[in-house]
mmCIF file of C-alpha atoms in Angstrom:
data_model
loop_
_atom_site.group_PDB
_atom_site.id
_atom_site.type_symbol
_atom_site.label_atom_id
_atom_site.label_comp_id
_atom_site.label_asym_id
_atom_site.label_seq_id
_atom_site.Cartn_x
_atom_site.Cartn_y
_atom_site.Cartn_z
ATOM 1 C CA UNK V 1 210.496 38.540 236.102
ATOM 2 C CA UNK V 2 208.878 41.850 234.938
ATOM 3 C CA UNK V 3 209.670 44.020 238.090
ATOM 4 C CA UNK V 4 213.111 45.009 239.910
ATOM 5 C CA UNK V 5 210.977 43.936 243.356
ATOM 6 C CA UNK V 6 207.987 42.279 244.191
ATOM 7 C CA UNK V 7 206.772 44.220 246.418
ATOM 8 C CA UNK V 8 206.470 46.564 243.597
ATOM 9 C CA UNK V 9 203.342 45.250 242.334
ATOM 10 C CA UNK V 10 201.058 47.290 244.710
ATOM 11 C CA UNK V 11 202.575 50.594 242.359
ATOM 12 C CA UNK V 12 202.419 48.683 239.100
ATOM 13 C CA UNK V 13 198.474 47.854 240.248
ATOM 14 C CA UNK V 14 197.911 52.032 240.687
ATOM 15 C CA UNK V 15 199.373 52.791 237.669
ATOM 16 C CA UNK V 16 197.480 50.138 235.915
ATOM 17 C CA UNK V 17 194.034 50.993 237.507
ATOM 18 C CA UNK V 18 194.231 54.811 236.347
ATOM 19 C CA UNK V 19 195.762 53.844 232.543
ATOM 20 C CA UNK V 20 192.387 51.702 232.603
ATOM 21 C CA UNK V 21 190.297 54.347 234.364
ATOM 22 C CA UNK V 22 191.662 57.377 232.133
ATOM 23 C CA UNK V 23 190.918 55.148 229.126
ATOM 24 C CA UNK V 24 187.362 54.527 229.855
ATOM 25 C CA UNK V 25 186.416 57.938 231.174
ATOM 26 C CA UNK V 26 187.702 59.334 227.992
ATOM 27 C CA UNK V 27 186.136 56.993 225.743
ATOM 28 C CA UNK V 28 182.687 57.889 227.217
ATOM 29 C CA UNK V 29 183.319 61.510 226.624
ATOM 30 C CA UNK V 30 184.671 61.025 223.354
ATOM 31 C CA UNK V 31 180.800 58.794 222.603
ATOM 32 C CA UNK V 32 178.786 60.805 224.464
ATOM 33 C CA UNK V 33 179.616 64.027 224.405
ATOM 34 C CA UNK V 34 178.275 66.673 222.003
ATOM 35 C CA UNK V 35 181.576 67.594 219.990
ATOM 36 C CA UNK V 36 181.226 71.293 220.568
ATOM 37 C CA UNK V 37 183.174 72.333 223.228
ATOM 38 C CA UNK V 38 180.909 75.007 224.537
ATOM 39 C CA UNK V 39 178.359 73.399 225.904
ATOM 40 C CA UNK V 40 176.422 72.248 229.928
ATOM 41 C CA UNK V 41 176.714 68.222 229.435
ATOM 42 C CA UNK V 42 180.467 69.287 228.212
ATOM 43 C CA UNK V 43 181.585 70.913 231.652
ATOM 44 C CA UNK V 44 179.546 68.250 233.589
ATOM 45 C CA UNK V 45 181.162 65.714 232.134
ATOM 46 C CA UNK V 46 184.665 67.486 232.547
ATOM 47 C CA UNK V 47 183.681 68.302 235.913
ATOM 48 C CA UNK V 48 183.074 64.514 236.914
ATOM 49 C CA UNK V 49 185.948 63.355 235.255
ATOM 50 C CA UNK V 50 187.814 65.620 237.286
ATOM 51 C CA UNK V 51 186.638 64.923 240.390
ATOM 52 C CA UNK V 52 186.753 60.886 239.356
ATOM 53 C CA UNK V 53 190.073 61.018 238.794
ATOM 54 C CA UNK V 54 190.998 62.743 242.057
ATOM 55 C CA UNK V 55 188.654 61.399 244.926
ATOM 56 C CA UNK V 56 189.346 57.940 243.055
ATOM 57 C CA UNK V 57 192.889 57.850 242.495
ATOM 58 C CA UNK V 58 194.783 60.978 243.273
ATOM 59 C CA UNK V 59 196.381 60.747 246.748
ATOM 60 C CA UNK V 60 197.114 56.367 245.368
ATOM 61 C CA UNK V 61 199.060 58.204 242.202
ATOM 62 C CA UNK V 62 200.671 60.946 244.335
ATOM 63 C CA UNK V 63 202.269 58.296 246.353
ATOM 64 C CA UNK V 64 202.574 55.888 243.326
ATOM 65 C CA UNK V 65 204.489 58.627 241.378
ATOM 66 C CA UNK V 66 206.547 59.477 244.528
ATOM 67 C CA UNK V 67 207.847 55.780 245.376
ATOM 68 C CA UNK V 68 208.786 55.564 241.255
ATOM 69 C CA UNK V 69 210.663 58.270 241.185
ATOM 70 C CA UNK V 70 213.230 56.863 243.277
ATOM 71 C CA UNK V 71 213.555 53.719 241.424
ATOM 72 C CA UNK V 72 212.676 51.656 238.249
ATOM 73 C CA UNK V 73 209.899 49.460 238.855
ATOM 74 C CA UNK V 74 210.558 47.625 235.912
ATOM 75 C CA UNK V 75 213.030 45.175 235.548
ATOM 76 C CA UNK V 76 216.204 46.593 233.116
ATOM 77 C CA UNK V 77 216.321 43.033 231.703
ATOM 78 C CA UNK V 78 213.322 44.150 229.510
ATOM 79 C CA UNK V 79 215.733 46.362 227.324
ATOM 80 C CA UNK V 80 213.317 49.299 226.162
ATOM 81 C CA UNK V 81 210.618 47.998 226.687
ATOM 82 C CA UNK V 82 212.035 48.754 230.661
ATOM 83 C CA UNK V 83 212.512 52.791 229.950
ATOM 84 C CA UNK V 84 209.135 53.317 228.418
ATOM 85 C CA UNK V 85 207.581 51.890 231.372
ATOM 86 C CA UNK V 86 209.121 53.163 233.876
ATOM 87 C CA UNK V 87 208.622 56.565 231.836
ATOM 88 C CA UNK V 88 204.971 55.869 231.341
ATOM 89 C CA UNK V 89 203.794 57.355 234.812
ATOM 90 C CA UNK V 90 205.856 60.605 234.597
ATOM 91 C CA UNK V 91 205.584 61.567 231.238
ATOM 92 C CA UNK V 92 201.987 60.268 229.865
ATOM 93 C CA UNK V 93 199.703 59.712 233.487
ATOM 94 C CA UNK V 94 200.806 62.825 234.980
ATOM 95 C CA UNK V 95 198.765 65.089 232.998
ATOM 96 C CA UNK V 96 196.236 63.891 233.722
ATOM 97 C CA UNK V 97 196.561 65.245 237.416
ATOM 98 C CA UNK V 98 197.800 68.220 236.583
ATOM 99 C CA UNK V 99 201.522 67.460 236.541
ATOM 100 C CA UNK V 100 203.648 69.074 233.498
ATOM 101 C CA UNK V 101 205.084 65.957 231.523
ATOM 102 C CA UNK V 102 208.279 65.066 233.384
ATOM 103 C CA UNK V 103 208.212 67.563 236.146
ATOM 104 C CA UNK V 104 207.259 65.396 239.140
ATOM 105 C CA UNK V 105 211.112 63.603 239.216
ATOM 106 C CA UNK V 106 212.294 67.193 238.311
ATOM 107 C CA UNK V 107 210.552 68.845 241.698
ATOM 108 C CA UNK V 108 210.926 65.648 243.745
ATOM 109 C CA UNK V 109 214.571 64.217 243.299
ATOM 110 C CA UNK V 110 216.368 67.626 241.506
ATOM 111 C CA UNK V 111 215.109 70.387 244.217
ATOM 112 C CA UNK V 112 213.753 69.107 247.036
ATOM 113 C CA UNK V 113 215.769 66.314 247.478
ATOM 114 C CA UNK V 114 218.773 68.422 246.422
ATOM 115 C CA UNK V 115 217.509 71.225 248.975
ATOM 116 C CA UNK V 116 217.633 68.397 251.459
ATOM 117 C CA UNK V 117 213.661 69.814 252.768
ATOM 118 C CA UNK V 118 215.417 72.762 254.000
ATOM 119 C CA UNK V 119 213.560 76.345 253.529
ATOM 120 C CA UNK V 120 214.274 78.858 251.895
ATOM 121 C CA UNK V 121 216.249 76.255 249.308
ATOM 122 C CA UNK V 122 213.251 74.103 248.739
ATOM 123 C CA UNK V 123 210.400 76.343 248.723
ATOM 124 C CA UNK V 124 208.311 73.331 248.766
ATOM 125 C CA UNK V 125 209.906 72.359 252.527
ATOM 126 C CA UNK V 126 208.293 71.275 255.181
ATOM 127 C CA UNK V 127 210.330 72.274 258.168
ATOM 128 C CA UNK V 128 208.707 75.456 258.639
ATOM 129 C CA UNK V 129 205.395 74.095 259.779
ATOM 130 C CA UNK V 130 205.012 72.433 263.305
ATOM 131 C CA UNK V 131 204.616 68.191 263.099
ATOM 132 C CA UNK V 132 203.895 67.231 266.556
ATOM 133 C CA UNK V 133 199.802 68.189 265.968
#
């Protein structure tokens, strides 16, 4: 039994599909792409990476990322092999949307958790804005 739950296999599937999606979209740019860094088919490619990563898996990984930081997905009876895993998201995928290694858990769980969604504490709070629209 890899994971805590088994309903956890929906996140493990995200987190899968953009490891495999990252890895191919930067193996094409790393074949096709001239190796100078100024240059058109450079930014395009960039540019469609970018927007490939988000339309495809960004609000998937958002929510991925936010269900993981609460718990382990992986099972603790895999030793190590356990903490890199459940790791792998927050401190390796991450960057890849933008997300300083480690700083998702930090923002999520530390402040606004801590801040209990309550502005001015959590500046990131949602009270402020009207929910009934």
């Amino acid at each position: 039994k890899l994971l805590c739950d088994a309903r956890d296999l929906s996140i493990l599937y995200v987190f899968a599909e953009v490891t495999l999606w990252l890895c191919f979209s930067i193996t094409m740019q790393v074949i096709y792409l001239p190796k100078t860094f100024y240059s058109s088919r450079v930014a395009v490619g960039l540019i469609l990476h970018f927007i490939g990563t988000w339309i495809g898996f960004g609000e998937r990984f958002i929510l991925a990322m936010h269900y993981a930081s609460h718990r382990s997905l992986f099972s603790p009876r895999l030793g190590i092999a356990a903490k890199v895993l459940n790791n792998f998201p927050q401190l390796v995928l991450s960057n890849f949307f933008g997300m300083p290694c480690g700083a998702y858990h930090l923002h999520h769980c530390i402040m606004h958790h801590q801040a209990n969604n309550f502005f001015p504490y959590d500046l990131s709070a949602t009270t402020p804005y009207q929910r009934d629209s």
